[in-house]
Coordinates of C-alpha atoms in Angstrom, one line a residue:
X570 CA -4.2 8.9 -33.9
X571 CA -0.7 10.5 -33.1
X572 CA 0.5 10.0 -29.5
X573 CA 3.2 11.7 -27.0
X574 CA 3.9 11.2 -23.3
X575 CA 5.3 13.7 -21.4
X576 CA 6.9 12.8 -18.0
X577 CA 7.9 15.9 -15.8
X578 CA 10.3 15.3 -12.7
X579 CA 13.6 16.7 -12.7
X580 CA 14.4 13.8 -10.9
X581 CA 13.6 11.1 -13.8
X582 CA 16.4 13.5 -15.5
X583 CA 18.9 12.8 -12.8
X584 CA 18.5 9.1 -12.7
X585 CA 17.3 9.3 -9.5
X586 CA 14.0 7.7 -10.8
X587 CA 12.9 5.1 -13.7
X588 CA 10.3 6.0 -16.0
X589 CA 8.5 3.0 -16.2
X590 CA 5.2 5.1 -16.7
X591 CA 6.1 6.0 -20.4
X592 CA 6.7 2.3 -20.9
X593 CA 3.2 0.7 -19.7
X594 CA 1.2 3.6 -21.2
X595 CA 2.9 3.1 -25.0
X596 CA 2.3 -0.3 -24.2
X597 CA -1.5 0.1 -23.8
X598 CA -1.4 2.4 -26.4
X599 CA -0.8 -0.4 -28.4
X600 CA -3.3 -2.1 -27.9
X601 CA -5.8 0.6 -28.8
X602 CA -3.7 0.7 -31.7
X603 CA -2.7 4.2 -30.9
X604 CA 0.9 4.9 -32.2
X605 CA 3.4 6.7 -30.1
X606 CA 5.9 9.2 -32.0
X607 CA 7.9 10.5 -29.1
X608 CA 8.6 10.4 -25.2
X609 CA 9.3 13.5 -23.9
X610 CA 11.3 13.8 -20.4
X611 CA 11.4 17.6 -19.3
X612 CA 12.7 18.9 -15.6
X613 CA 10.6 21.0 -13.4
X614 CA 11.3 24.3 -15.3
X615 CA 7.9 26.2 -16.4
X616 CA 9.5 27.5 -19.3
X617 CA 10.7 23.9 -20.5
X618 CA 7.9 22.5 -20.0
X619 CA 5.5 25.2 -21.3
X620 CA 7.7 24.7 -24.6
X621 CA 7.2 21.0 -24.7
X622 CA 3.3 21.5 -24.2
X623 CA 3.2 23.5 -26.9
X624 CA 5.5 21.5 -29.3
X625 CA 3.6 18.2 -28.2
X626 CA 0.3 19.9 -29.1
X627 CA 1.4 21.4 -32.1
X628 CA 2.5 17.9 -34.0
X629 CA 0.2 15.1 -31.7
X630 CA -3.5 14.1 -31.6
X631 CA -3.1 13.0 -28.0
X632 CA -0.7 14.0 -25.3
X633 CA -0.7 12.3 -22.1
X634 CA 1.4 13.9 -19.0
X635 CA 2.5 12.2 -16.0
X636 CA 3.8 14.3 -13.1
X637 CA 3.2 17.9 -11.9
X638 CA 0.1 17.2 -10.2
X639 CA 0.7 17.5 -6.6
X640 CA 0.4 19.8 -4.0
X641 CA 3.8 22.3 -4.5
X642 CA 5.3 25.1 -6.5
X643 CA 7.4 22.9 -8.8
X644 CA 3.8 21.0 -9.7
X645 CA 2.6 22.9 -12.7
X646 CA 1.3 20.9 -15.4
X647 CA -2.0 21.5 -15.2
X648 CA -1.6 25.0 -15.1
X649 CA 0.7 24.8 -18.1
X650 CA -1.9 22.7 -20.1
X651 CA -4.5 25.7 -19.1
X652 CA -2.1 28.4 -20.1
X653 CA -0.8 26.9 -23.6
X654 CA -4.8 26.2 -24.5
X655 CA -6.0 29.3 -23.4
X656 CA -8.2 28.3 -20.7
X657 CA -9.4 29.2 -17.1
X658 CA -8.5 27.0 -14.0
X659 CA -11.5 26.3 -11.9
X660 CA -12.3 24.7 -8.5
X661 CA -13.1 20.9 -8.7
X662 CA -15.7 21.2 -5.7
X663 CA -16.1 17.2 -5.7
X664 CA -12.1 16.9 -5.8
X665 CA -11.5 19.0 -2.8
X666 CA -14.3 17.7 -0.5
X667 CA -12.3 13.8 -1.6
X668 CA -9.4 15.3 -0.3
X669 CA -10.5 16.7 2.5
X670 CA -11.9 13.4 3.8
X671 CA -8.8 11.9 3.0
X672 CA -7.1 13.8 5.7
X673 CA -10.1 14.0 8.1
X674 CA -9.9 10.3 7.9
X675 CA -6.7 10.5 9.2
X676 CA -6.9 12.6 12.1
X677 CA -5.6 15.4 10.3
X678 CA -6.6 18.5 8.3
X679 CA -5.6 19.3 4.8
X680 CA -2.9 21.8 4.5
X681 CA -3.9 25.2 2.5
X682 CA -1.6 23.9 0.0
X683 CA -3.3 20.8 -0.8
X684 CA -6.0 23.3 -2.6
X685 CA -3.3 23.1 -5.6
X686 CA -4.2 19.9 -6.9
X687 CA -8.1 20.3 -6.9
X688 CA -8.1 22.8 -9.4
X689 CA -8.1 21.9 -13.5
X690 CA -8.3 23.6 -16.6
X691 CA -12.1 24.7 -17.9
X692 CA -13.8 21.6 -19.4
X693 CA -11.8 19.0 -17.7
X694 CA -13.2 15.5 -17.1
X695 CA -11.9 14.6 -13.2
X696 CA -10.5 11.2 -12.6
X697 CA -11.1 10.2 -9.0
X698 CA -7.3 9.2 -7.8
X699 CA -8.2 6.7 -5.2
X700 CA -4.4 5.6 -4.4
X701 CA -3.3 9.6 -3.4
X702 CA -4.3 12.9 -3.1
X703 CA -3.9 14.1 -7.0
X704 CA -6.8 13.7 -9.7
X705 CA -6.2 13.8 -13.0
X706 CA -8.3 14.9 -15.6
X707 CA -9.0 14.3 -19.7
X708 CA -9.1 17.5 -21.0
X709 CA -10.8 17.7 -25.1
X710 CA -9.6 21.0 -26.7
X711 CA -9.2 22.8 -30.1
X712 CA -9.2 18.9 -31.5
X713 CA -6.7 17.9 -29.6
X714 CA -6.9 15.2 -26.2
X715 CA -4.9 15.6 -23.3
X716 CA -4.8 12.9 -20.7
X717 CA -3.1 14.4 -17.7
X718 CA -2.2 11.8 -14.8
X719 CA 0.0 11.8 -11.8
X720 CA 3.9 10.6 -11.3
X721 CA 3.8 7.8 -9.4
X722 CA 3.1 4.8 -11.1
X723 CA 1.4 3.1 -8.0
X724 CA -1.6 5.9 -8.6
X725 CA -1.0 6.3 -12.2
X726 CA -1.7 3.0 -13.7
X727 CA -4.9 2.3 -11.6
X728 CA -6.2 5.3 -12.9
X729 CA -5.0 4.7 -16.7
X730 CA -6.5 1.5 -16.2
X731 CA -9.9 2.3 -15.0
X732 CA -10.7 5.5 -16.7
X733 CA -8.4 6.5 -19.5
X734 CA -7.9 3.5 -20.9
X735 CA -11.9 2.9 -21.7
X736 CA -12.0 6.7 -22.6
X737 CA -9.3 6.2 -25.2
X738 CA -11.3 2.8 -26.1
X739 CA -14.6 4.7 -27.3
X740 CA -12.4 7.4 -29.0
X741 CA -10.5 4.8 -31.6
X742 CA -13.5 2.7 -32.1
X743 CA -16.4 5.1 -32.0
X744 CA -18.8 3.6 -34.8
X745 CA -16.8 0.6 -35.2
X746 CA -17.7 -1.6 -32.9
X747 CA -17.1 -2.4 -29.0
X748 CA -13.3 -3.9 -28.8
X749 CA -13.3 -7.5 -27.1
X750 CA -9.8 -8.9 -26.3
X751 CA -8.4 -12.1 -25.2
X752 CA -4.6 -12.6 -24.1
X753 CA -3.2 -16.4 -24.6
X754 CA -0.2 -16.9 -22.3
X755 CA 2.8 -19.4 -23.6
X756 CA 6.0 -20.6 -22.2
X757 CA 8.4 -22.6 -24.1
X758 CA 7.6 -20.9 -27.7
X759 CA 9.7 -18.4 -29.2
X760 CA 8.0 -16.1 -31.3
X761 CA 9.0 -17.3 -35.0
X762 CA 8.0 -20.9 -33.5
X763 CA 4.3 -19.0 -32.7
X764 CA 4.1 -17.0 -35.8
X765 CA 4.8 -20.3 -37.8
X766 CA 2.3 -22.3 -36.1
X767 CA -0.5 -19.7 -36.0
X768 CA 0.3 -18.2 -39.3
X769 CA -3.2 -19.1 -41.1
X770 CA -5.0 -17.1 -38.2
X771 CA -3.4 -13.7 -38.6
X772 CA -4.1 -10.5 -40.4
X773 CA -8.3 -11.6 -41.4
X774 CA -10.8 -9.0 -40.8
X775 CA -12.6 -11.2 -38.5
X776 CA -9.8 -11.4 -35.6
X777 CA -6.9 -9.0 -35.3
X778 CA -3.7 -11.0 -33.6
X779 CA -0.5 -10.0 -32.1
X780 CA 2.3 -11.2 -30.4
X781 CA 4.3 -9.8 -27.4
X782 CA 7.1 -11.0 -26.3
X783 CA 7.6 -10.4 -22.4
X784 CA 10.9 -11.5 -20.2
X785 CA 10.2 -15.0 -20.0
X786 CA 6.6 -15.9 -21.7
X787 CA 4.9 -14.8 -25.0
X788 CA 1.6 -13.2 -25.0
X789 CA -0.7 -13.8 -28.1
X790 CA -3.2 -10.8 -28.0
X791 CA -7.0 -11.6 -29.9
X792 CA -9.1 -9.0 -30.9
X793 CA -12.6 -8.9 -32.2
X794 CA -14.8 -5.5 -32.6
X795 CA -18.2 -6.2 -32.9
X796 CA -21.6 -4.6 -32.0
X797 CA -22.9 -8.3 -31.0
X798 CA -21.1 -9.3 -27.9
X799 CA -22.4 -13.2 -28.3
X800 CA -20.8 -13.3 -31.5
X801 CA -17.3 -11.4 -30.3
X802 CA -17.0 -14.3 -27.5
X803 CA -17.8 -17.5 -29.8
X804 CA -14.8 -16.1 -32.1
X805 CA -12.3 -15.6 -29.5
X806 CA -12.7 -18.8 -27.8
X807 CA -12.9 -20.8 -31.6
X808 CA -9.2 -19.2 -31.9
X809 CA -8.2 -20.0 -28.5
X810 CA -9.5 -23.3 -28.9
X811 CA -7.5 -23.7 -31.8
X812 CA -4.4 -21.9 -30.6
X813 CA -4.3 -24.5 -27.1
X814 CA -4.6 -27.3 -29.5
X815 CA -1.8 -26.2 -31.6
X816 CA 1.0 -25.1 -28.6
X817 CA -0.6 -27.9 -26.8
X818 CA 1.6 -27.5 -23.0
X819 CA 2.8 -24.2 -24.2
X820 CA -0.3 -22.5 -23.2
X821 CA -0.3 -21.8 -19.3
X822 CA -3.2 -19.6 -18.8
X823 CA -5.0 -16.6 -20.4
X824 CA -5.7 -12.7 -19.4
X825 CA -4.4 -12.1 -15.4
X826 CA -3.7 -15.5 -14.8
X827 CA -0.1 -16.2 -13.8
X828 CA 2.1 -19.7 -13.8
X829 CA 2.4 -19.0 -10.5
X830 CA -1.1 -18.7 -9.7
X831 CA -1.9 -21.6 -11.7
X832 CA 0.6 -23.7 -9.8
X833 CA -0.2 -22.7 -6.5
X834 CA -3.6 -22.8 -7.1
X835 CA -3.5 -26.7 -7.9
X836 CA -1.5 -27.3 -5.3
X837 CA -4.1 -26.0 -2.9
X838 CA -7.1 -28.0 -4.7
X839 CA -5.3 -30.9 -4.2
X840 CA -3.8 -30.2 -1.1
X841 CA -0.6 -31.0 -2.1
X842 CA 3.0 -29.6 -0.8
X843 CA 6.3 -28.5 -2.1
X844 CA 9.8 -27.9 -1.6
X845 CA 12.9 -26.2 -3.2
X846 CA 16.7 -27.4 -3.0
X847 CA 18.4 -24.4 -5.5
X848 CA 21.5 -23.5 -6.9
X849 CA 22.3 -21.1 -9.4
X850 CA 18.5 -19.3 -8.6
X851 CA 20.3 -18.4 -5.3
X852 CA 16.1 -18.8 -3.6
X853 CA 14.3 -17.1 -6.1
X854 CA 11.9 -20.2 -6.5
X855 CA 10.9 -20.1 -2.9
X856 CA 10.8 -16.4 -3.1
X857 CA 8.4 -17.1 -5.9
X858 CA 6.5 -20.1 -4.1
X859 CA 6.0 -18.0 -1.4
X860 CA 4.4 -14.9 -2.7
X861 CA 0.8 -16.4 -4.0
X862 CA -1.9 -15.8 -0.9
X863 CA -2.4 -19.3 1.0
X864 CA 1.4 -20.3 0.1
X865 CA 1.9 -21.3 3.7
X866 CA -0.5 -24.0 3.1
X867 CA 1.5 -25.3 -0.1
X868 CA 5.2 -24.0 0.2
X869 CA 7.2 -25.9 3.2
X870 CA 10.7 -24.4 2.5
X871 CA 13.7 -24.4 0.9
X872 CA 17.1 -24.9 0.8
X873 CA 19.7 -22.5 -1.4
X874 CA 22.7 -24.8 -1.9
X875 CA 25.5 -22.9 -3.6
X876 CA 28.4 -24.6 -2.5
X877 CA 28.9 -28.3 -2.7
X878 CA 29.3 -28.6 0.5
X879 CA 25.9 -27.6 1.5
X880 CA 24.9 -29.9 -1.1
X881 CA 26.2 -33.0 0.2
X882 CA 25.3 -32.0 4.3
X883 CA 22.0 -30.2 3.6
X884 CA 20.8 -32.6 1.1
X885 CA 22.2 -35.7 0.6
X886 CA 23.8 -35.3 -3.0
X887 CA 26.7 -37.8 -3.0
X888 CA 30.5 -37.3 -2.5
X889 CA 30.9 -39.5 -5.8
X890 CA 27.8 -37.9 -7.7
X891 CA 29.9 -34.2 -7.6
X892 CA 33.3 -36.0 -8.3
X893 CA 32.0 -37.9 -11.2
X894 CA 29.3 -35.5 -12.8
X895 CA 29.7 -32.3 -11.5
X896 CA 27.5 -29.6 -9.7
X897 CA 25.5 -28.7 -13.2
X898 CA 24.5 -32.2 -13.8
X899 CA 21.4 -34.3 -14.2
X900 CA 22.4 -36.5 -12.0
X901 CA 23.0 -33.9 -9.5
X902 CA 19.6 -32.3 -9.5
X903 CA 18.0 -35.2 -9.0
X904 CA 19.7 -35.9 -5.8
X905 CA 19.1 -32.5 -4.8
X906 CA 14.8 -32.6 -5.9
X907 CA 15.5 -36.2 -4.3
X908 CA 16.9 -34.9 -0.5
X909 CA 14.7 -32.5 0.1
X910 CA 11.8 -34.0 -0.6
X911 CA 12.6 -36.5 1.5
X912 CA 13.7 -33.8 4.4
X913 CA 11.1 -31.8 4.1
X914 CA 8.1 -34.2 3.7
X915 CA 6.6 -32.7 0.9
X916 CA 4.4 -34.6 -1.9
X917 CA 6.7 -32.4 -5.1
X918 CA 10.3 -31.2 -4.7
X919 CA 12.4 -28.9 -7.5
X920 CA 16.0 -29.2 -7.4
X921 CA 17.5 -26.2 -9.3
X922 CA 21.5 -26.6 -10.8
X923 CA 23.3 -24.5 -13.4
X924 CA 25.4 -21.9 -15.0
X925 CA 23.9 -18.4 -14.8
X926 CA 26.7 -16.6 -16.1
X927 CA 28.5 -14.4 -17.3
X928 CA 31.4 -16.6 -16.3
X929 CA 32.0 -20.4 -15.0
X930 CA 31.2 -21.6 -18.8
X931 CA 32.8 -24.1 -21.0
X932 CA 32.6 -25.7 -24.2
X933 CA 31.2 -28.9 -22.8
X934 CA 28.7 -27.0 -20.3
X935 CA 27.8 -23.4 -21.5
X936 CA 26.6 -20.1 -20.1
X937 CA 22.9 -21.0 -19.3
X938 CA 22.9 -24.5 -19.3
X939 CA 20.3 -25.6 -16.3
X940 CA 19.0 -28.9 -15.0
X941 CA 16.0 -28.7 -13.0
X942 CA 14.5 -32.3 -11.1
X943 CA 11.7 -32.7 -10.2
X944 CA 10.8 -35.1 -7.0
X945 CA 7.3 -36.7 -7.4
X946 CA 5.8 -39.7 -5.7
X947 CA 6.2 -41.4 -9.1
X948 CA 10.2 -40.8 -8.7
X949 CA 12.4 -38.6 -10.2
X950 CA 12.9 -36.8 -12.8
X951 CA 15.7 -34.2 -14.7
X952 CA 15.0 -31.9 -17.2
X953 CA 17.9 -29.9 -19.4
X954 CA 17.6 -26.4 -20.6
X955 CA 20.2 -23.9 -22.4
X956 CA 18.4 -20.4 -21.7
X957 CA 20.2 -17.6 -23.5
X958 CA 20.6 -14.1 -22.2
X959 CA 22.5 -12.4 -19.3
X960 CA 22.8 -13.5 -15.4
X961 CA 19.5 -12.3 -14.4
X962 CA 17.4 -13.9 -17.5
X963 CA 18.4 -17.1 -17.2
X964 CA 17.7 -17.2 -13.8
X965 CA 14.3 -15.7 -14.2
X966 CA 13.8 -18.5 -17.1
X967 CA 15.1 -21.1 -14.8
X968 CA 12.1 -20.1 -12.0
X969 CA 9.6 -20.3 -14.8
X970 CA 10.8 -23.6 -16.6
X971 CA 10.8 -25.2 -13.2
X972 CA 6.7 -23.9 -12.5
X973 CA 6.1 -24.7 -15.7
X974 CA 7.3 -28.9 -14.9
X975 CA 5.6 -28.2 -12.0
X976 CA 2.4 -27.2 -13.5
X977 CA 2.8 -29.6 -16.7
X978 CA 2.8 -32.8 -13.5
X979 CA 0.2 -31.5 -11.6
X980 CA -2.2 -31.2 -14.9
X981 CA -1.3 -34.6 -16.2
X982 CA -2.3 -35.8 -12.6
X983 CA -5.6 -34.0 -12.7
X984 CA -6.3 -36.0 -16.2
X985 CA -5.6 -39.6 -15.1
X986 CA -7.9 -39.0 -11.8
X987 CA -10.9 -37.9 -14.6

């Protein structure tokens, strides 16, 4: 099957707005196996994007629009998708009575305008928008599917997600089994290390496997089609078995599980606290720390210590220990995990230190050389790490490494309790 997305906004041509919708709907396109041959980006012109229509349905199986659902004159693509496929627009009675209450529910009744977006081309299936005012719709035509969904992404992917994404599901696989799919999470693994270690798994007939390489983690993607669900499940978690015991520590979690979610929720189970002294990450740990629901029980605070001087009065780090080793140092970021720990009063305490880039490198300490410490009742520790990549990777890589020691503590903990 032969894919094209569509996104309609003038202002996606201006720059004024990212089109990250094209992005995560190729990417779940992938997953269905479903390969996409072109993005299209057209302004809020009918002609234009009347041409497009008709070029995307002329050369593509599929064609899935974003934009051009809402309420005004410039919103046209559903009447456009009507027009180029020769159909009627009707009145979506259930779509205009959801709309209605959605105003009603505000103290407020819906404008005459509002009547726009409830009606669809002959033949379409709705799609309940419960983030907005728009619907889309899946519309099956002269052998050809269009998915039509609206601009912003906050209503688009919840509605991908919950109804065109299973639609799409039963079309590829339609007398070929129900797809079952796990996603293995790793840090710490680059993706030739992966591929090497999981080589003898890939490309049977029993499991399909792929790997997907995100900003600072690898995903290793299982799937299994099968018409006996029992026997789907015992395959994917024989192969995740074996896929844990191979990375060993380099799997986090699996599916929507996060590091950060796995960290803070340990530290709530054990009712354990933690603090941040950081450098070159400028707060982005506690930033992180602090977003997980329930962080106020497990996340005391923080201390961003750029200078040196903040270093030596907010935390303790010796005179002698800068003079001697320098700010990017192991022996640094232990002093810093070290003093605010001991400030703060919490059980665990991450000291963060190093060179972000693009400047302030040398031969003897390089652009993304980090040391992260870690303050444990055991003592302390320092860890050394050469990310590679600009400013803003290597700081995102430094937040994860450090969950990651974090995580990789409070596991090994959990075991010698058992």
């Amino acid at each position: 099957m032969k894919a094209e997305i569509i996104a309609t906004g003038t202002e996606i041509l201006l720059g004024q707005t990212l089109n990250t919708s094209a992005h995560y709907i190729t990417g779940k396109l992938s997953e269905l196996g479903i390969e996409v041959d072109f993005h299209t980006t057209v302004g809020d012109n009918q002609d234009r994007v009347e041409a497009v229509l008709k070029q995307a349905l002329n050369r593509s199986d599929l064609v899935l629009t974003t934009g051009g659902t809402g309420p005004t004159v410039d919103d046209m693509t559903k009447e456009l998708v009507a027009k180029v496929l020769g159909l009627k627009m009707q009145l979506d009675k259930d779509s205009l009575e959801r709309v209605q209450h959605f105003f009603s529910s505000r103290g407020s009744v819906m404008p005459k305008t509002e009547e726009k977006e409830v009606y669809f081309p002959e033949g379409s299936q709705i799609l309940t928008n419960d983030h907005g005012t728009a619907p889309g719709a899946i519309l099956q035509s002269q052998g050809k599917t269009v998915v039509i969904l609206p601009g912003p992404p906050s209503e688009m992917k919840p509605m991908f997600d919950h109804d065109v994404f299973p639609f799409l599901e039963k079309l590829v696989f339609s007398g070929s089994g129900r797809m079952y799919s796990r996603v293995i999470k790793s840090f710490g693994w680059g993706e030739s290390k992966i591929e090497q270690a999981l080589q003898d798994l890939m490309g049977n007939d029993q499991l399909g496997m792929s790997l997907l390489a995100k900003s600072s983690e690898m995903h290793i993607r299982l799937v299994v089609r099968s018409d006996d669900e029992q026997h789907a499940l015992e395959v994917l978690d024989k192969n995740e078995r074996i896929i844990r015991e191979r990375l060993g520590a380099g799997v986090f979690g699996k599916d929507d599980e996060t590091m950060l979610r796995i960290v803070n929720s340990i530290l709530l189970s054990r009712g354990l606290t933690i603090a941040t002294a950081e450098s070159c990450t400028g707060g982005l740990l506690g930033a992180s720390l602090s977003q997980e629901p329930g962080s106020s029980e497990t996340y005391l605070g923080g201390v961003v210590s750029y200078s040196n001087s903040l270093k030596e009065g907010f935390l303790g780090v010796k005179s002698q220990t800068l003079q001697m080793y320098g700010a990017v140092s192991p022996e640094t970021v232990r002093e810093m995990a070290a003093g605010v720990k001991e400030r703060s009063g919490a059980d665990l305490a991450v000291g963060i230190t190093g060179i972000a880039g693009p400047g302030g490198g040398s031969n003897e300490k390089p652009v993304g050389l980090v040391y992260i410490g870690l303050a444990t009742p055991e003592g302390v520790q320092a860890n050394k790490f050469q990310f590679q990549g600009q400013r803003e990777s290597v700081r995102q890589l430094s937040v994860m490494a450090a969950l990651d020691l974090v995580r990789q503590y409070l596991l090994k903990v959990e075991r010698s309790t058992l």
